[in-house]
Amino acid sequence: MTLPKFALYENTETALGKSRAEAVVIGTLQGGKAPVLAPGAEAVDAAFHGKLAEVLATLGATGKAEEVVKLPTLGKLTAGVVYAVGLGTAGEDGTVSPEQIRRAGGAVARSLAGTARAVFVPSTLDLQAAVEGVALGAYKFTEYKSDAGDAPVSAVDFVQPADGPARAHKAALKAATAVAESVIIARDLINTPPNDLFPASFAERARKLAEDNELEYEVLDEKALKRKGFGGILGVGGGSSRPPRLVRVTYRGPKAGKKIALVGKGITFDSGGISIKPAANMDHMTSDMSGAAAVLASVVLAAKLKYPLEVTANIPLAENLPSGTSYRPGDVLNMYGGKTVEVLNTDAEGRLVLADAIVRAVEDDPDYLIDTATLTGAQVVALGNRTAGIMGTDEFRDRVAALARATGEGGWAMPLPDELRGDLDSRLADLANVTGHRWGGMLAAGIFLREFVTDGLPWAHIDVAGPAYNTGGPWGYTSKGGTGVPVRTIAAVLADIAENG
Ligand code: BES
Ligand code: MN
Ligand code: ZN
């Protein structure tokens, strides 16, 4: 999907005068019974003789988060309709958070579907958050629909914030556009069904993105994986007629400072393999390559925003299916780098492909390692659908978790309790791929991965089993299906490392 076209106007008067918008969008805040108009709505209010808040209250508006109330202008403005979108309650200091703005932008963008042009007049808003919210809220995946329904809003005009230089506003618009484009790259990959997105076709899409963005690209096919000893990826991918791949995409920035290795789980479909999953909701496992999509999209974003960093996405791709050539419970895999793993459950496949890719990633001698995966159902049990579980080395884990919350994607630091390591001991091999009990399943997966990470390397493991895929209805700027989480978290971490080391 292409983004709406965004334009900036100097002030509300020129925006309302010059924009050929059909709809004018104002913000409302929750106060008491009646909504309070957010700054910027004055000119619109004047057209309603100063009674806009009152009229909105009559229509049931309260200003609560993501509420959208429509009002005809009856010729009082050139735009035919006012959209009043709720921002929720302002903070104690009267401010509205970037996430409140992003969600309101997303909610109103969804209800603007079918509108050609809208003009946003809230004047003090965080422009970057507003544009991100609108761009992501407008997203709809209709690739496979004969009738795509109402087209997303195609042009959105903004009033630039009153303070700060125009240059800064242009930069904010550019950054927001790049962020939204990358999140959408991830969403499109996740939403593509597994009959069309399999290891080789994912690798081809990555090649195309690398070419378009002047990134280095490397792919290992099944023969190369065999030659080099990637037993984890080959084991998991062995049951499918569509063989596995390991893709690496590198961005080398201008005066590249720190080196960051990203690793993303790329299971293009997870049936569980011989340890097959129940039929109910198995289709959700089309999203089991969300980590791969996120790290690929993050490297593209690093390039678009020209971060002074070197960033490599390591993407192990495999399809986990049962067949006569599948790996089986009881097998011992020779992992890349020499460790052996006894497979006790073929449905704990993500950690096997990640382990191989992590060992490959640390060969580059990075300063930081971030891996992300739809790794465990236990993540969803522990933290729900909207909060990623973040594990790893103490300091870096906490830094990533704080940034995850700052972006609005959400995340919480989780421990890696040493006592679980013993539960991964194997009768035959260096370790087993599961503990044999259900307790702390998200943490056990993290403990397994830690065995493959170099000691002392700052490392964060982001389990997004819940947050990567929205099985409910759309909310805020989050569409149905692939969400693109944790692209914005990774982007924030990269920006933070670029600035502070
Ligand atoms: N891809 C799944 C995890 C998952 C579950 C992601 C629900 C999204 C939603 C993963 O490969 C898996 O099957 N994990 C097992 C591990 C178990 C066998 C130790 C799980 O969580 O049940
Ligand atoms: Mn699985
Ligand atoms: Zn999986």
XYZ file of C-alpha atoms and ligand atoms in Angstrom:
525
model
C 0.000 0.000 0.000
C 1.229 3.515 -0.712
C 1.061 6.105 2.042
C -1.335 9.042 1.860
C 0.314 12.180 0.425
C 1.217 14.532 3.246
C 1.595 18.311 3.001
C 2.369 21.032 5.565
C 0.638 24.396 5.951
C 1.991 27.305 7.958
C -1.112 27.981 10.014
C -4.770 27.044 10.397
C -6.014 29.956 8.296
C -3.926 29.040 5.228
C -4.730 25.361 5.727
C -8.472 25.943 5.895
C -8.298 28.452 3.035
C -6.030 26.612 0.617
C -6.582 22.928 1.284
C -9.164 21.402 -1.023
C -10.022 18.946 1.746
C -13.454 17.353 2.021
C -12.950 16.796 5.728
C -11.428 18.902 8.473
C -10.089 17.038 11.523
C -9.976 18.582 14.990
C -8.876 17.089 18.300
C -10.994 16.801 21.432
C -9.959 16.199 25.020
C -11.852 14.480 27.757
C -12.783 17.016 30.457
C -16.141 16.645 32.087
C -19.357 15.738 30.295
C -18.621 17.857 27.223
C -15.447 17.463 25.211
C -12.836 20.227 25.328
C -11.546 21.425 21.966
C -7.819 20.857 21.486
C -5.795 23.930 20.405
C -6.091 24.661 16.671
C -9.860 24.233 16.465
C -10.567 27.962 17.037
C -11.306 28.806 13.401
C -13.581 25.786 13.073
C -15.268 26.703 16.339
C -15.837 30.250 15.036
C -17.682 28.820 12.021
C -20.020 27.177 14.554
C -20.440 30.505 16.426
C -18.268 29.263 19.281
C -20.641 26.411 20.028
C -18.664 23.527 18.529
C -17.964 21.800 21.853
C -21.625 22.108 22.786
C -22.787 20.683 19.452
C -20.352 17.802 19.772
C -21.591 17.072 23.293
C -25.149 16.955 21.955
C -23.974 14.293 19.516
C -22.598 12.262 22.411
C -18.928 13.197 22.059
C -16.830 13.125 25.233
C -13.274 13.399 23.876
C -12.382 9.896 25.017
C -9.473 8.217 23.275
C -10.133 7.127 19.667
C -13.743 8.396 19.620
C -14.603 9.823 16.195
C -17.671 12.056 15.832
C -18.666 13.496 12.447
C -20.483 16.757 11.951
C -21.707 18.384 8.690
C -20.517 21.964 8.163
C -23.564 22.959 6.072
C -21.459 25.337 4.008
C -19.887 27.101 6.992
C -16.481 25.797 5.849
C -15.266 24.695 2.414
C -14.813 21.170 3.796
C -18.133 19.415 4.094
C -17.505 17.458 7.298
C -15.782 18.014 10.623
C -14.207 14.915 12.158
C -13.685 15.349 15.904
C -11.248 12.732 17.188
C -10.790 12.038 20.877
C -7.306 12.259 22.363
C -8.375 11.137 25.837
C -7.375 12.935 29.023
C -4.541 15.446 29.011
C -1.733 14.873 31.504
C -1.461 16.907 34.728
C 0.628 19.510 32.913
C -2.018 19.776 30.203
C 0.027 17.917 27.611
C -1.008 15.027 25.403
C 1.497 12.204 24.861
C 2.852 11.232 21.429
C 1.122 7.854 21.805
C -2.267 9.527 22.442
C -1.734 11.521 19.245
C -0.612 8.456 17.280
C -3.690 6.484 18.344
C -6.083 9.354 17.613
C -4.424 9.815 14.216
C -4.845 6.119 13.501
C -8.481 6.034 14.617
C -9.500 9.023 12.512
C -7.495 7.761 9.514
C -9.537 4.565 9.606
C -12.832 6.438 9.604
C -11.590 8.684 6.780
C -11.435 5.705 4.380
C -13.216 6.701 1.184
C -12.283 10.389 1.635
C -9.844 11.824 -0.905
C -8.344 14.648 1.163
C -8.480 15.688 4.823
C -6.926 18.616 6.652
C -5.773 18.276 10.271
C -5.844 21.485 12.298
C -4.662 20.578 15.828
C -1.789 23.052 16.095
C 0.410 22.045 19.014
C 0.621 18.397 18.209
C 3.686 16.259 17.863
C 3.799 16.241 14.066
C 5.859 13.065 13.773
C 3.468 11.119 16.011
C 0.441 12.449 14.112
C 1.835 11.495 10.711
C 2.916 8.044 11.935
C -0.530 7.445 13.417
C -2.377 8.533 10.282
C -0.087 6.624 7.910
C -0.315 3.409 9.930
C -4.017 3.781 10.713
C -4.806 4.200 7.012
C -3.120 0.870 6.201
C -5.252 -1.958 4.861
C -4.004 -5.172 3.244
C -6.255 -5.833 0.246
C -3.815 -7.655 -2.058
C -6.055 -10.717 -2.212
C -9.475 -9.001 -2.348
C -11.409 -8.765 -5.622
C -13.133 -5.694 -4.174
C -10.824 -3.661 -1.957
C -13.686 -1.561 -0.518
C -13.223 2.112 0.417
C -9.776 3.374 -0.565
C -7.644 4.706 2.290
C -7.589 8.515 2.602
C -5.216 9.567 -0.171
C -4.036 13.033 0.901
C -3.674 14.588 4.347
C -2.727 18.210 5.028
C -1.279 19.219 8.384
C -0.841 22.549 10.100
C 2.759 22.679 11.216
C 3.377 23.242 14.920
C 3.595 26.932 15.861
C 7.054 26.672 17.415
C 10.343 25.493 15.911
C 11.831 26.088 12.464
C 10.115 24.865 9.293
C 13.203 22.732 8.641
C 12.516 20.721 11.802
C 8.893 20.153 10.775
C 9.978 18.926 7.340
C 12.454 16.558 9.005
C 9.730 15.250 11.329
C 7.466 14.591 8.353
C 10.263 12.791 6.510
C 11.149 10.644 9.542
C 7.512 9.722 10.160
C 7.080 8.755 6.516
C 10.170 6.533 6.604
C 9.039 4.888 9.853
C 5.557 4.216 8.486
C 6.931 2.845 5.211
C 9.110 0.389 7.099
C 6.352 -0.751 9.436
C 4.238 -1.320 6.321
C 7.021 -3.370 4.695
C 6.827 -5.670 7.724
C 3.007 -5.744 7.787
C 2.809 -6.616 4.068
C 5.251 -9.511 4.498
C 3.363 -10.850 7.532
C -0.015 -10.532 5.811
C 1.120 -12.397 2.699
C -0.191 -15.972 3.011
C 2.246 -18.861 3.420
C 1.492 -20.378 0.001
C 2.994 -17.240 -1.535
C 5.542 -16.374 1.170
C 7.950 -19.272 1.733
C 11.701 -19.228 2.366
C 12.803 -18.680 -1.255
C 10.117 -16.080 -2.019
C 10.858 -14.195 1.227
C 14.538 -14.221 0.238
C 13.615 -12.768 -3.180
C 11.578 -9.993 -1.591
C 14.514 -9.223 0.695
C 16.805 -9.089 -2.342
C 14.496 -6.600 -4.047
C 14.345 -4.392 -0.936
C 18.133 -4.567 -0.591
C 18.576 -3.506 -4.224
C 16.086 -0.651 -3.964
C 17.826 0.691 -0.863
C 21.445 0.009 -1.886
C 22.051 -2.559 0.848
C 24.409 -5.522 0.793
C 22.615 -8.828 0.296
C 23.679 -12.404 0.816
C 21.680 -15.637 0.709
C 22.605 -19.195 1.606
C 20.440 -21.839 -0.082
C 19.985 -25.366 1.256
C 23.210 -26.595 -0.366
C 25.273 -23.791 1.137
C 23.566 -24.283 4.519
C 24.549 -27.956 4.398
C 28.125 -27.212 3.361
C 28.542 -24.761 6.237
C 26.797 -26.897 8.857
C 23.619 -24.978 9.713
C 21.988 -27.986 11.390
C 19.302 -26.002 13.203
C 17.905 -24.297 10.114
C 18.202 -27.485 8.015
C 16.562 -29.614 10.706
C 13.522 -27.346 11.034
C 13.220 -26.823 7.266
C 13.634 -30.484 6.350
C 9.951 -31.401 6.325
C 8.939 -28.916 3.655
C 9.313 -29.299 -0.114
C 10.275 -25.619 -0.049
C 13.836 -25.596 1.344
C 15.214 -23.161 3.942
C 17.414 -20.098 3.454
C 19.646 -17.818 5.504
C 19.485 -14.224 4.287
C 21.757 -11.408 5.425
C 21.121 -7.768 4.611
C 23.631 -5.107 5.657
C 23.474 -1.343 5.800
C 26.814 0.439 6.196
C 26.144 4.029 7.190
C 28.266 7.106 6.601
C 31.145 7.151 9.150
C 29.609 3.996 10.558
C 30.114 3.931 14.314
C 28.693 1.023 16.283
C 27.903 -2.307 14.699
C 24.500 -3.838 15.455
C 23.506 -7.407 14.639
C 19.788 -8.111 14.247
C 18.326 -11.618 14.100
C 14.669 -12.347 13.274
C 12.763 -15.621 13.326
C 11.553 -16.442 9.838
C 9.273 -19.462 10.047
C 7.046 -18.835 7.037
C 4.509 -21.286 8.449
C 4.596 -23.170 11.746
C 2.402 -26.280 11.802
C 4.440 -27.600 14.727
C 5.917 -30.322 12.497
C 5.675 -33.908 13.768
C 4.719 -32.443 17.187
C 1.781 -30.985 15.287
C -0.330 -28.122 16.610
C -4.103 -28.369 17.138
C -6.169 -27.222 14.116
C -7.823 -24.286 15.908
C -6.085 -21.031 14.964
C -3.232 -22.806 13.222
C -3.707 -20.224 10.450
C -2.264 -17.583 12.810
C 1.085 -19.265 12.233
C 1.284 -17.427 8.912
C 2.726 -14.709 11.177
C 5.619 -16.818 12.487
C 8.041 -14.841 10.303
C 7.183 -11.522 11.995
C 10.632 -11.263 13.582
C 12.274 -11.733 10.191
C 10.000 -9.109 8.648
C 10.762 -6.662 11.470
C 14.559 -6.932 11.267
C 14.510 -6.624 7.470
C 12.265 -3.540 7.686
C 14.531 -2.092 10.399
C 17.643 -2.277 8.215
C 15.739 -0.540 5.418
C 14.716 2.161 7.895
C 18.289 2.609 9.150
C 19.286 3.223 5.516
C 16.431 5.646 4.820
C 17.263 7.674 7.918
C 21.023 7.379 7.226
C 21.958 6.332 10.749
C 25.763 6.466 11.307
C 25.802 2.750 12.132
C 26.489 -0.629 10.584
C 23.390 -2.808 10.848
C 23.000 -6.390 9.621
C 19.755 -8.349 9.614
C 20.345 -12.107 9.891
C 17.224 -13.899 8.706
C 16.852 -17.681 9.026
C 13.916 -18.835 6.886
C 12.234 -22.238 7.080
C 8.798 -23.825 6.867
C 7.942 -26.182 9.744
C 5.844 -29.020 8.276
C 5.353 -32.731 9.013
C 6.361 -35.152 6.263
C 8.559 -38.162 5.562
C 11.603 -35.912 5.503
C 10.792 -33.972 8.701
C 13.054 -33.830 11.682
C 11.567 -35.774 14.561
C 11.359 -35.778 18.342
C 14.479 -37.661 19.443
C 16.759 -36.307 16.724
C 20.045 -34.667 17.648
C 20.965 -31.662 15.512
C 24.507 -30.454 14.868
C 24.093 -26.725 15.177
C 26.140 -24.078 13.391
C 29.240 -23.478 15.522
C 29.406 -27.049 16.839
C 26.895 -27.383 19.690
C 24.469 -30.324 19.638
C 20.763 -30.106 20.483
C 18.344 -32.924 21.227
C 14.928 -32.192 19.755
C 12.198 -33.182 22.197
C 9.460 -31.167 20.531
C 9.518 -30.123 16.865
C 7.170 -27.248 17.676
C 9.961 -25.506 19.613
C 11.548 -24.750 16.232
C 12.076 -21.000 16.475
C 14.934 -21.253 18.963
C 16.686 -23.774 16.665
C 16.768 -21.508 13.611
C 17.563 -18.483 15.787
C 20.484 -20.259 17.460
C 22.149 -20.933 14.097
C 21.565 -17.352 12.967
C 22.811 -15.896 16.268
C 26.075 -17.829 15.997
C 26.485 -16.531 12.439
C 25.597 -12.979 13.545
C 28.213 -12.854 16.324
C 30.932 -13.885 13.842
C 30.704 -10.275 12.595
C 31.875 -9.147 16.054
C 28.972 -6.719 16.665
C 28.758 -4.202 19.545
C 25.104 -5.111 20.186
C 22.853 -8.053 19.366
C 19.059 -7.832 19.150
C 16.940 -10.830 18.229
C 13.191 -10.862 17.864
C 10.731 -13.695 17.371
C 7.176 -14.909 17.718
C 8.783 -17.442 20.003
C 6.441 -18.701 22.725
C 2.770 -18.982 23.568
C 4.019 -18.439 27.126
C 4.807 -14.809 26.225
C 1.114 -14.244 25.511
C 0.101 -16.006 28.732
C 2.498 -13.862 30.771
C 2.080 -10.431 29.174
C -0.899 -10.543 26.837
C -1.246 -9.405 23.275
C 0.225 -5.931 23.479
C 3.340 -6.188 25.624
C 6.503 -7.807 24.311
C 8.688 -9.810 26.713
C 12.229 -8.471 26.662
C 15.133 -10.548 27.976
C 18.916 -10.484 27.618
C 21.861 -8.851 29.352
C 20.642 -6.667 32.232
C 21.587 -3.181 31.107
C 20.799 -3.472 27.406
C 17.551 -5.358 28.130
C 16.342 -2.517 30.367
C 17.372 0.090 27.802
C 15.448 -1.699 25.041
C 12.385 -2.189 27.279
C 12.297 1.527 28.182
C 12.547 2.482 24.505
C 9.834 -0.052 23.575
C 7.463 1.743 25.947
C 8.541 5.172 24.701
C 7.564 4.245 21.132
C 4.128 3.076 22.273
C 4.806 -0.468 21.061
C 5.135 -1.667 24.660
C 7.514 -4.101 26.286
C 8.568 -5.305 29.705
C 11.866 -6.623 31.034
C 11.785 -10.307 31.949
C 14.415 -12.362 33.812
C 16.457 -15.355 32.675
C 16.485 -17.426 35.881
C 19.570 -19.663 36.021
C 17.724 -22.602 37.566
C 15.887 -23.164 34.283
C 19.167 -23.979 32.508
C 19.349 -27.370 34.239
C 15.911 -28.227 32.878
C 17.358 -27.978 29.351
C 19.983 -30.674 30.061
C 19.805 -33.516 27.560
C 20.454 -37.235 27.957
C 22.372 -37.255 24.654
C 23.347 -33.790 23.536
C 24.689 -30.476 24.858
C 21.161 -29.338 25.506
C 17.520 -30.117 24.748
C 15.195 -27.734 22.922
C 12.474 -27.833 25.614
C 12.369 -28.208 29.405
C 9.645 -30.832 29.610
C 7.435 -28.618 31.786
C 5.328 -25.528 31.128
C 6.696 -23.171 33.769
C 8.364 -20.007 32.571
C 8.179 -21.094 28.940
C 9.135 -17.653 27.602
C 12.138 -17.504 29.913
C 13.260 -21.058 29.080
C 13.356 -20.110 25.392
C 15.502 -17.098 26.324
C 17.822 -19.316 28.380
C 18.167 -21.627 25.381
C 19.176 -18.711 23.118
C 21.654 -17.391 25.715
C 23.699 -20.569 25.212
C 24.511 -19.312 21.694
C 25.301 -15.681 22.533
C 28.929 -14.688 23.192
C 29.579 -13.908 26.875
C 29.672 -10.193 27.598
C 27.984 -9.077 24.352
C 25.110 -6.654 25.086
C 22.068 -8.640 23.950
C 18.310 -8.178 23.896
C 15.780 -10.867 23.009
C 12.299 -9.550 22.148
C 9.507 -12.141 22.226
C 6.577 -10.708 20.231
C 4.352 -13.814 19.972
C 1.330 -11.716 21.019
C 2.112 -8.184 19.790
C 3.274 -9.110 16.252
C -0.132 -10.232 15.022
C -3.510 -8.665 15.753
C -6.170 -11.368 15.680
C -8.869 -8.940 16.853
C -10.280 -5.808 15.242
C -8.262 -2.703 14.390
C -7.465 -0.248 17.226
C -5.585 3.037 17.218
C -3.072 2.786 14.384
C -2.897 -1.019 14.610
C -4.544 -2.804 11.715
C -5.814 -6.386 11.694
C -3.149 -9.026 11.055
C 0.537 -8.115 11.006
C 1.296 -5.124 13.230
C 4.964 -4.501 12.399
C 5.941 -4.707 16.094
C 8.856 -4.332 17.026
C 10.086 -2.242 14.042
C 9.621 1.078 15.861
C 11.307 -0.265 18.996
C 14.343 -1.423 17.011
C 14.397 1.931 15.192
C 14.377 3.741 18.544
C 17.225 1.567 19.836
C 19.272 2.228 16.693
C 18.638 5.983 16.986
C 19.639 5.867 20.661
C 22.858 3.959 19.904
C 23.655 6.361 17.042
C 23.343 9.252 19.470
C 24.721 7.867 22.718
C 26.796 4.849 21.730
N 5.416 -19.971 16.883
C 5.155 -20.589 18.128
C 4.858 -19.591 19.245
C 3.590 -18.784 19.121
C 2.447 -19.183 19.792
C 3.574 -17.594 18.426
C 1.302 -18.408 19.713
C 2.429 -16.833 18.340
C 1.297 -17.227 18.981
C 6.377 -21.401 18.563
O 7.121 -21.967 17.553
C 5.875 -22.530 19.401
O 5.187 -23.368 18.882
N 6.246 -22.542 20.680
C 5.837 -23.552 21.572
C 7.026 -23.933 22.415
C 6.789 -25.167 23.261
C 6.688 -26.385 22.380
C 7.934 -25.276 24.241
C 4.711 -23.002 22.440
O 4.772 -21.841 22.817
O 3.770 -23.723 22.696
Mn 6.374 -23.877 16.948
Zn 7.041 -20.977 15.722
